[in-house]
Amino acid sequence: MEKYRICGGRPLVGAVDISGAKNAVLPILAAVVLTEEVCCIENIPNIADVSTSLEILTALGATVRRLDAHTIEIDPGHLLTHVVPHDLSCHMRASYYFLGSLLGRFGVARTSMPGGCNFGVRPIDLHLKGFRALGAEVPGQLDNGMIEVKAESLVGNAVYLDQVSVGATVNIMLAAVRARGLTVIENAAKEPHIVDLANFLNSMGADVRGAGTDVIKIRGVEYLRGANYSIIPDQIEAGTYMAAAVATGGNVLVRGVIPKHLESITAKLEEMGAVIEELEDEDAVRVSCNKPLRHCTVKTMPHPGFPTDMQPQIAVLLSIAEGTSFLTENIWDNRFKYISELRRMGADVQVNGNTAVFQGVPRLSGAPVKADDLRAGAAMIIAALCASGVSTIDNICYIERGYEEIVEKLQALGADIERIYVPSSTSQAM
Ligand code: UD1
C-alpha cells in the first residue's frame, strides 16, 4: 500500500509546469475513434485515467504508439469491436464518452455504467435523451450491467439540456458530428474542455460552432480525417497549485496556463488576500500570499462560475481564513465527504445541506487522513502542506488518476512530501 507522507509548514516557492487537461484529453481520446485515420495528440498528461483510455482504445483494436512522454499517435483504422470492456469502463467515468463516439462511428456502442469519483448520484439520463433525439434506440434497462445504444442512422435534431451537463454536452457532440443534418444543443456546458473538444473535432473536418456559449450547432459531415492536436493546460491542476501556494504563504510561478481559464479561481483567491499577477506573454500566473487570509463566500457553478472541481481545495483555505466563510456546492449533492478528514486536522466546519460553514482556525495540524476522491485528495495534500507536523494520506490512487507527478512537482517547490510504502497489515494503524 502506498501513501503520501507530508511534513507541513514550508511555503511553496519556485515554478511549476502545468500538464494537459484531464477533462479535455479524455473526451478527445474517445473522439479519435470517429475517424479511420491516424491522430497525433500532444500535451497528454501522464495520469491513470489517460492510461485507462489508451487501454480502452487498444481493446477496441486501435494501435497506440507513444512518440514521447506527452505525445501519442493513435491509429483507429481497424477497430474490431464497438464494446468497451467492463473491467476498463468501470474504473473511469469518462469511459462513457465512447458511447457517443462509437455510436457516431459504427451506429452502435456498448459499455458498462461508468465508474469514477463518488460524490452522489451521477445520472446519465441527459446523455441518453440526446442519443434518442438523434434517432438512437436506448434500452429502458441495463443488460447484465451494460448499456447498448444503436441507430440505423443518426439524424441531427434539437436537444435541450434540462441541466448544464459537461458529460451530456460532450456525448451529444460526439454522436452528432457524423449524423445527417444539423444538431443544436441548447443550455450546453461552456467549460474550456468543451471548446477544446470542438476545436479537435473541427481540426478533423467537423463543423461545430458555438462551443463556449450555451448553444452549440453541429452540422454533421460524412467523413472525419486524422488530426494533430495539442491539449489545453489543466485549469484545475493550475488552480490546485495556486491554492497550495496561497495556503502555505508561498510564492509560485504557475507556468503553461491560459490565465483566462483561471479567472473565477483567481478572483476568489484575490478576495481572500492573495496577490496574483497574470503574465499573459509567458502563459503564466504568479501567486503569492504573505498575510492572513480573509473569509469569503464561494458557490460552485458551471463555467464561467467557480468550478466544483476546485471546491475541496478552496475549502482548505476557508478553514484557515479569519472569520466565518460559506462554501455552497451547486453541482453535486454529496461532495462534502472529505470535510470529516479536514476536521481531523483541526478545521472547524459544519455542513448544512449543500453549504459548509467554516470558522477559520489559525492553523491546521497534521493527521493521518485519506483521499475520498480525486479533488478531495488534492485538498488533503494542500491541508497537509500548510499544517503543522506530519500527515499521511491514504487512497492516493484517486489523486494519481488526475495529477501528473504531483509528488515530484511539489518537491521541486520545496515541499517535504514523499511516497511511502506501508505493508497493508500495518496501514490501518497509521
Ligand atoms: C461535472 C462538472 C465538471 C467536473 C466533473 C467532475 C459542471 C457543470 N460539471 O462534470 O466541471 O469536471 O463534474 O467533478 O460543473 N446530470 C443529470 N443528468 C445527466 C448528466 C448530469 O442530471 O445525464 C446532473 C448531475 O447529477 C450534476 C450536473 O448535472 O448535478 C452536472 O453533471 P455533469 O456536468 O454531467 O457532470 P460531469 O460531466 O461529471
Coordinates of C-alpha atoms and ligand atoms in Angstrom, one line a residue:
M1 CA 0.0 0.0 0.0
E2 CA 1.3 3.4 -0.9
K3 CA 0.7 6.7 0.9
Y4 CA 2.0 10.2 0.8
R5 CA 3.8 11.5 3.9
I6 CA 3.9 15.2 4.2
C7 CA 5.7 17.3 6.8
G8 CA 3.9 20.6 6.7
G9 CA 4.8 24.2 7.3
R10 CA 7.1 25.0 4.4
P11 CA 6.0 27.8 2.0
L12 CA 6.0 26.6 -1.6
V13 CA 8.5 28.6 -3.7
G14 CA 9.5 28.3 -7.3
A15 CA 7.9 27.4 -10.6
V16 CA 5.6 24.6 -11.7
D17 CA 4.7 23.5 -15.2
I18 CA 1.0 22.6 -15.7
S19 CA 0.2 19.4 -17.6
G20 CA -2.5 18.9 -20.3
A21 CA -6.1 19.0 -19.0
K22 CA -7.6 15.7 -17.8
N23 CA -11.1 16.9 -18.6
A24 CA -10.1 17.8 -22.2
V25 CA -7.9 14.8 -23.0
L26 CA -10.4 12.1 -22.0
P27 CA -13.2 13.3 -24.4
I28 CA -10.6 13.9 -27.1
L29 CA -9.1 10.4 -26.8
A30 CA -12.7 9.0 -27.2
A31 CA -13.3 11.3 -30.2
V32 CA -10.3 9.7 -32.0
V33 CA -12.5 6.6 -32.9
L34 CA -14.7 8.9 -35.1
T35 CA -12.0 8.8 -37.8
E36 CA -10.4 5.9 -39.6
E37 CA -7.1 7.9 -39.9
V38 CA -4.1 8.4 -37.7
C39 CA -4.3 11.1 -35.0
C40 CA -1.4 12.5 -33.1
I41 CA -2.2 14.1 -29.7
E42 CA 0.3 16.3 -27.9
N43 CA 0.5 17.6 -24.3
I44 CA -1.1 14.4 -23.0
P45 CA -0.8 14.2 -19.2
N46 CA 0.6 11.1 -17.7
I47 CA -2.2 10.2 -15.3
A48 CA -4.1 6.9 -14.6
D49 CA -7.3 8.0 -16.4
V50 CA -5.3 8.5 -19.6
S51 CA -3.8 5.0 -19.3
T52 CA -7.3 3.6 -18.9
S53 CA -8.5 5.5 -22.0
L54 CA -5.5 4.2 -24.0
E55 CA -6.2 0.6 -22.8
I56 CA -9.8 1.1 -24.0
L57 CA -8.6 2.2 -27.4
T58 CA -6.2 -0.8 -27.6
A59 CA -9.0 -3.1 -26.6
L60 CA -11.2 -1.7 -29.4
G61 CA -8.5 -2.5 -31.8
A62 CA -6.7 0.8 -32.3
T63 CA -2.9 0.9 -32.5
V64 CA -1.5 3.2 -29.8
R65 CA 2.2 4.4 -30.1
R66 CA 3.9 6.7 -27.6
L67 CA 6.1 9.1 -29.5
D68 CA 7.5 10.9 -26.4
A69 CA 6.5 11.4 -22.8
H70 CA 3.5 13.5 -23.7
T71 CA 2.8 12.7 -27.4
I72 CA 0.8 9.7 -28.5
E73 CA -0.1 8.5 -32.0
I74 CA -3.3 6.5 -32.4
D75 CA -4.4 4.6 -35.5
P76 CA -8.1 3.7 -35.1
G77 CA -8.4 2.5 -38.7
H78 CA -9.0 -1.2 -37.9
L79 CA -11.3 -1.2 -34.9
L80 CA -12.5 -4.7 -34.1
T81 CA -15.5 -4.1 -31.8
H82 CA -18.0 -1.5 -30.5
V83 CA -17.8 -2.9 -27.0
V84 CA -15.9 -1.2 -24.2
P85 CA -14.7 -3.9 -21.8
H86 CA -16.4 -3.8 -18.4
D87 CA -13.2 -4.1 -16.5
L88 CA -11.9 -0.9 -18.1
S89 CA -15.1 1.2 -18.2
C90 CA -16.0 0.6 -14.6
H91 CA -12.8 2.3 -13.5
M92 CA -13.3 5.6 -15.1
R93 CA -16.4 7.8 -15.6
A94 CA -15.1 9.3 -18.9
S95 CA -15.4 5.8 -20.4
Y96 CA -19.0 6.8 -21.2
Y97 CA -17.7 9.1 -23.9
F98 CA -17.0 6.0 -26.0
L99 CA -20.8 5.6 -26.2
G100 CA -21.1 8.8 -28.2
S101 CA -18.0 8.3 -30.3
L102 CA -18.6 4.6 -31.2
L103 CA -22.3 5.4 -31.9
G104 CA -21.0 8.1 -34.3
R105 CA -18.6 5.7 -36.0
F106 CA -20.5 2.4 -36.1
G107 CA -24.1 3.3 -35.2
V108 CA -23.8 1.0 -32.2
A109 CA -21.9 1.2 -28.9
R110 CA -21.9 -0.8 -25.7
T111 CA -20.3 -0.1 -22.3
S112 CA -21.0 -0.6 -18.7
M113 CA -22.3 2.0 -16.4
P114 CA -19.4 4.3 -15.7
G115 CA -17.2 4.4 -12.6
G116 CA -15.3 7.4 -11.3
C117 CA -15.4 9.6 -8.2
N118 CA -18.4 9.0 -6.0
F119 CA -20.0 12.3 -4.9
G120 CA -23.6 11.5 -5.2
V121 CA -26.0 10.2 -7.8
R122 CA -24.4 10.7 -11.2
P123 CA -27.2 10.0 -13.7
I124 CA -26.7 9.8 -17.5
D125 CA -30.3 10.5 -18.5
L126 CA -29.4 13.6 -20.4
H127 CA -26.8 11.8 -22.5
L128 CA -29.4 9.2 -23.4
K129 CA -32.0 11.9 -24.1
G130 CA -29.5 13.3 -26.6
F131 CA -28.8 10.0 -28.3
R132 CA -32.6 9.4 -28.6
A133 CA -33.1 12.8 -30.1
L134 CA -30.6 11.8 -32.8
G135 CA -32.6 8.7 -33.6
A136 CA -30.8 6.1 -31.4
E137 CA -32.5 3.3 -29.6
V138 CA -31.7 3.4 -26.0
P139 CA -32.8 0.5 -23.8
G140 CA -35.0 1.2 -20.7
Q141 CA -32.8 -1.1 -18.6
L142 CA -29.3 -2.4 -18.4
D143 CA -28.3 -5.7 -19.9
N144 CA -26.0 -7.5 -17.4
G145 CA -24.7 -4.1 -16.2
M146 CA -24.0 -3.0 -19.8
I147 CA -25.8 -0.3 -21.8
E148 CA -26.1 -0.5 -25.5
V149 CA -27.2 2.3 -27.8
K150 CA -27.7 1.8 -31.6
A151 CA -29.1 3.6 -34.6
E152 CA -29.9 2.7 -38.2
S153 CA -28.8 6.2 -39.0
L154 CA -28.2 9.2 -36.8
V155 CA -30.1 12.3 -37.8
G156 CA -29.4 15.8 -36.4
N157 CA -32.0 17.3 -34.1
A158 CA -32.5 20.0 -31.4
V159 CA -31.6 18.9 -27.8
Y160 CA -32.4 21.0 -24.8
L161 CA -30.4 20.0 -21.7
D162 CA -32.6 20.5 -18.6
Q163 CA -29.4 21.0 -16.6
V164 CA -26.0 22.1 -17.7
S165 CA -24.0 18.9 -18.1
V166 CA -20.4 18.6 -19.3
G167 CA -20.8 14.9 -19.9
A168 CA -24.0 15.1 -21.8
T169 CA -22.8 18.0 -24.0
V170 CA -19.6 16.0 -24.9
N171 CA -21.5 12.8 -25.7
I172 CA -24.1 14.6 -27.9
M173 CA -21.3 16.4 -29.7
L174 CA -19.5 13.1 -30.3
A175 CA -22.6 11.4 -31.7
A176 CA -23.7 14.4 -33.8
V177 CA -20.6 15.2 -35.8
R178 CA -21.2 12.4 -38.2
A179 CA -25.0 12.5 -38.1
R180 CA -27.1 13.7 -41.1
G181 CA -28.1 17.3 -40.8
L182 CA -28.0 19.9 -38.0
T183 CA -27.9 19.2 -34.3
V184 CA -28.5 22.1 -31.9
I185 CA -27.6 21.7 -28.2
E186 CA -29.3 24.3 -26.0
N187 CA -28.2 25.0 -22.5
A188 CA -24.9 23.4 -23.4
A189 CA -21.9 23.3 -21.0
K190 CA -19.3 26.1 -21.7
E191 CA -16.3 24.7 -20.0
P192 CA -12.8 25.2 -21.6
H193 CA -12.7 21.4 -22.3
I194 CA -15.9 21.7 -24.3
V195 CA -14.2 24.3 -26.5
D196 CA -11.1 22.1 -26.7
L197 CA -13.1 19.1 -27.9
A198 CA -14.9 21.3 -30.5
N199 CA -11.5 22.6 -31.8
F200 CA -10.2 19.0 -32.1
L201 CA -13.3 17.8 -33.9
N202 CA -13.1 20.8 -36.3
S203 CA -9.4 20.1 -36.9
M204 CA -10.7 16.6 -38.1
G205 CA -13.1 18.3 -40.5
A206 CA -16.2 18.5 -38.3
D207 CA -18.5 21.5 -38.4
V208 CA -19.0 22.5 -34.8
R209 CA -19.9 26.1 -33.9
G210 CA -20.7 28.0 -30.8
A211 CA -18.7 25.9 -28.3
G212 CA -18.0 28.1 -25.3
T213 CA -21.6 29.6 -25.5
D214 CA -24.7 27.8 -24.3
V215 CA -25.9 27.0 -27.9
I216 CA -23.7 24.6 -29.9
K217 CA -24.6 23.9 -33.5
I218 CA -23.2 20.8 -35.2
R219 CA -23.7 20.2 -38.9
G220 CA -22.9 16.5 -39.5
V221 CA -20.2 15.5 -42.0
E222 CA -19.8 12.1 -43.7
Y223 CA -16.1 11.8 -43.1
L224 CA -13.6 12.9 -40.5
R225 CA -9.9 12.9 -41.2
G226 CA -6.9 12.3 -38.8
A227 CA -5.5 15.3 -37.0
N228 CA -2.6 16.6 -35.0
Y229 CA -3.7 18.3 -31.9
S230 CA -2.3 19.7 -28.6
I231 CA -4.4 19.5 -25.4
I232 CA -5.1 22.7 -23.4
P233 CA -3.5 23.2 -20.0
D234 CA -5.3 21.8 -17.0
Q235 CA -7.4 24.6 -15.3
I236 CA -7.9 22.5 -12.2
E237 CA -4.3 21.4 -11.8
A238 CA -3.3 25.0 -12.1
G239 CA -5.9 26.1 -9.6
T240 CA -4.7 23.4 -7.2
Y241 CA -1.1 24.7 -7.2
M242 CA -2.4 28.2 -6.9
A243 CA -4.4 27.2 -3.8
A244 CA -1.4 25.4 -2.4
A245 CA 0.8 28.4 -2.9
V246 CA -1.7 30.6 -1.0
A247 CA -2.3 28.1 1.8
T248 CA 1.4 27.8 2.5
G249 CA 2.1 31.6 2.3
G250 CA 4.4 30.9 -0.7
N251 CA 5.3 32.4 -4.0
V252 CA 4.8 30.2 -7.1
L253 CA 5.0 30.9 -10.8
V254 CA 2.4 28.6 -12.3
R255 CA 3.5 28.1 -15.9
G256 CA 1.9 26.9 -19.1
V257 CA -1.6 28.1 -18.3
I258 CA -4.4 30.0 -20.0
P259 CA -5.0 32.8 -17.4
K260 CA -8.5 33.4 -18.8
H261 CA -9.5 29.9 -17.8
L262 CA -8.4 30.7 -14.2
E263 CA -10.4 33.9 -13.7
S264 CA -13.0 32.5 -11.3
I265 CA -10.3 30.9 -9.2
T266 CA -8.1 34.0 -9.3
A267 CA -11.0 36.2 -8.3
K268 CA -11.7 34.2 -5.1
L269 CA -8.0 33.9 -4.2
E270 CA -7.6 37.6 -4.5
E271 CA -10.7 38.3 -2.5
M272 CA -9.1 36.2 0.3
G273 CA -5.9 38.3 0.2
A274 CA -3.6 36.5 -2.3
V275 CA -1.6 38.5 -4.8
I276 CA -2.0 37.2 -8.4
E277 CA -0.2 38.5 -11.4
E278 CA -1.2 37.4 -14.8
L279 CA 1.8 37.1 -17.2
E280 CA 0.0 36.7 -20.5
D281 CA 3.1 36.8 -22.6
E282 CA 4.6 34.0 -20.6
D283 CA 1.3 31.9 -20.3
A284 CA 1.8 32.0 -16.5
V285 CA 0.4 33.4 -13.3
R286 CA 2.5 34.3 -10.2
V287 CA 0.7 33.6 -7.0
S288 CA 1.8 34.8 -3.6
C289 CA 0.4 35.5 -0.2
N290 CA 2.2 36.9 2.9
K291 CA -0.7 37.8 5.2
P292 CA -3.6 36.1 6.9
L293 CA -6.4 35.0 4.6
R294 CA -9.8 36.8 4.7
H295 CA -13.0 34.9 5.0
C296 CA -15.3 34.7 1.9
T297 CA -18.3 33.1 0.3
V298 CA -17.8 30.6 -2.6
K299 CA -20.5 29.0 -4.7
T300 CA -19.8 26.3 -7.3
M301 CA -21.4 26.9 -10.7
P302 CA -21.0 25.7 -14.2
H303 CA -18.3 27.6 -16.2
P304 CA -17.6 30.5 -16.1
G305 CA -18.6 30.2 -12.4
F306 CA -16.3 28.7 -9.7
P307 CA -15.6 25.1 -10.7
T308 CA -16.9 22.2 -8.5
D309 CA -13.6 20.6 -9.1
M310 CA -11.9 23.3 -7.0
Q311 CA -14.4 23.1 -4.2
P312 CA -12.4 20.9 -1.8
Q313 CA -9.1 22.8 -2.4
I314 CA -10.7 26.2 -1.6
A315 CA -12.2 24.6 1.5
V316 CA -8.7 24.2 2.9
L317 CA -8.2 27.9 2.5
L318 CA -11.5 28.7 4.1
S319 CA -10.5 26.5 7.1
I320 CA -7.6 28.8 7.9
A321 CA -9.2 32.2 6.8
E322 CA -10.0 34.7 9.5
G323 CA -13.7 34.8 10.4
T324 CA -16.7 32.9 9.0
S325 CA -16.8 31.6 5.4
F326 CA -19.5 29.9 3.4
L327 CA -19.0 27.3 0.7
T328 CA -22.0 26.2 -1.3
E329 CA -21.9 23.2 -3.7
N330 CA -24.4 23.6 -6.5
I331 CA -23.4 20.8 -8.9
W332 CA -23.2 17.6 -6.8
D333 CA -25.4 16.5 -3.8
N334 CA -22.6 14.7 -1.9
R335 CA -19.3 16.4 -2.4
F336 CA -18.5 17.2 1.3
K337 CA -17.4 13.8 2.4
Y338 CA -13.9 15.0 2.8
I339 CA -14.9 17.5 5.5
S340 CA -14.6 14.9 8.2
E341 CA -11.0 14.4 7.2
L342 CA -10.4 18.2 7.4
R343 CA -11.9 18.2 10.8
R344 CA -9.4 15.5 11.9
M345 CA -6.8 18.2 11.0
G346 CA -8.4 20.7 13.3
A347 CA -10.8 22.5 10.8
D348 CA -14.0 23.9 12.4
V349 CA -16.6 23.2 9.7
Q350 CA -20.4 22.5 9.9
V351 CA -22.3 21.2 6.9
N352 CA -25.9 22.3 6.4
G353 CA -27.4 20.8 3.3
N354 CA -25.3 21.9 0.4
T355 CA -23.4 24.6 2.3
A356 CA -20.4 24.2 4.5
V357 CA -19.8 26.9 7.2
F358 CA -16.2 27.5 8.3
Q359 CA -15.0 29.2 11.4
G360 CA -11.4 29.9 10.5
V361 CA -8.6 28.5 12.7
P362 CA -5.1 29.9 12.8
R363 CA -3.5 26.6 11.7
L364 CA -4.4 23.0 10.8
S365 CA -2.4 20.2 12.4
G366 CA -1.0 17.1 10.7
A367 CA -3.0 13.9 10.9
P368 CA -3.4 10.6 9.1
V369 CA -6.2 11.3 6.5
K370 CA -7.5 9.7 3.3
A371 CA -8.4 10.9 -0.2
D372 CA -12.1 10.4 -0.6
D373 CA -11.9 11.2 -4.3
L374 CA -9.6 12.9 -6.8
R375 CA -10.1 16.6 -5.8
A376 CA -10.7 15.7 -2.1
G377 CA -7.3 14.1 -2.3
A378 CA -5.7 17.2 -3.7
A379 CA -7.3 19.2 -0.8
M380 CA -5.8 16.8 1.7
I381 CA -2.4 17.5 0.2
I382 CA -2.9 21.2 0.5
A383 CA -4.1 20.9 4.1
A384 CA -1.1 18.7 5.0
L385 CA 1.3 21.2 3.3
C386 CA 0.1 24.1 5.4
A387 CA -0.5 22.1 8.6
S388 CA 2.0 21.9 11.5
G389 CA 3.5 18.4 11.9
V390 CA 3.3 15.3 9.8
S391 CA 0.3 14.0 7.8
T392 CA -0.1 10.8 5.9
I393 CA -2.6 10.5 3.1
D394 CA -4.2 7.2 2.2
N395 CA -6.1 6.2 -1.1
I396 CA -3.6 8.1 -3.2
C397 CA -4.7 6.1 -6.3
Y398 CA -7.6 8.6 -6.5
I399 CA -5.1 11.5 -6.7
E400 CA -2.9 9.8 -9.3
R401 CA -6.0 9.4 -11.6
G402 CA -5.8 13.1 -12.3
Y403 CA -2.5 14.8 -11.2
E404 CA 0.7 14.1 -13.1
E405 CA 3.8 13.7 -11.0
I406 CA 2.3 15.6 -8.1
V407 CA 5.0 14.4 -5.6
E408 CA 7.8 15.5 -7.9
K409 CA 6.2 18.8 -8.8
L410 CA 5.7 19.7 -5.1
Q411 CA 9.2 18.6 -4.1
A412 CA 10.6 20.9 -6.7
L413 CA 8.6 23.7 -5.0
G414 CA 10.3 22.9 -1.7
A415 CA 7.5 20.7 -0.2
D416 CA 8.5 18.0 2.2
I417 CA 6.4 15.2 0.6
E418 CA 7.3 11.6 -0.2
R419 CA 5.6 8.5 -1.4
I420 CA 5.9 5.8 1.3
Y421 CA 5.2 2.1 1.1
V422 CA 3.3 0.6 4.0
P423 CA 2.6 -3.1 4.4
S424 CA -1.2 -3.4 4.2
S425 CA -1.5 -5.1 7.6
T426 CA 0.0 -2.1 9.4
S427 CA -1.6 0.5 7.2
Q428 CA -4.8 0.7 9.4
A429 CA -2.7 1.7 12.4
M430 CA -1.1 4.7 10.7
Ligands
UD1_1 C1 -19.0 17.8 -13.6 C2 -18.7 19.2 -13.7 C3 -17.3 19.2 -14.3 C4 -16.4 18.4 -13.4 C5 -16.9 17.0 -13.2 C6 -16.2 16.2 -12.1 C7 -20.1 21.1 -14.1 C8 -21.3 21.6 -15.0 N1 -19.7 19.9 -14.5 O1 -18.9 17.2 -14.9 O2 -16.8 20.5 -14.4 O3 -15.1 18.2 -14.0 O4 -18.2 17.1 -12.7 O5 -16.2 16.8 -10.9 O6 -19.7 21.8 -13.3 N2 -26.8 15.5 -14.6 C9 -28.1 14.9 -14.8 N3 -28.2 14.0 -15.8 C10 -27.2 13.7 -16.7 C11 -26.0 14.3 -16.5 C12 -25.8 15.2 -15.4 O7 -29.0 15.2 -14.0 O8 -27.5 12.9 -17.6 C13 -26.6 16.4 -13.5 C14 -25.6 15.8 -12.5 O9 -26.2 15.0 -11.5 C15 -25.0 17.0 -11.9 C16 -25.0 18.0 -13.0 O10 -26.0 17.5 -14.0 O11 -25.8 17.5 -10.8 C17 -23.7 18.2 -13.8 O12 -23.2 17.0 -14.2 P1 -22.2 16.8 -15.4 O13 -21.7 18.2 -15.8 O14 -22.7 15.9 -16.4 O15 -21.1 16.1 -14.7 P2 -19.7 15.8 -15.3 O16 -19.6 15.8 -16.7 O17 -19.1 14.7 -14.5

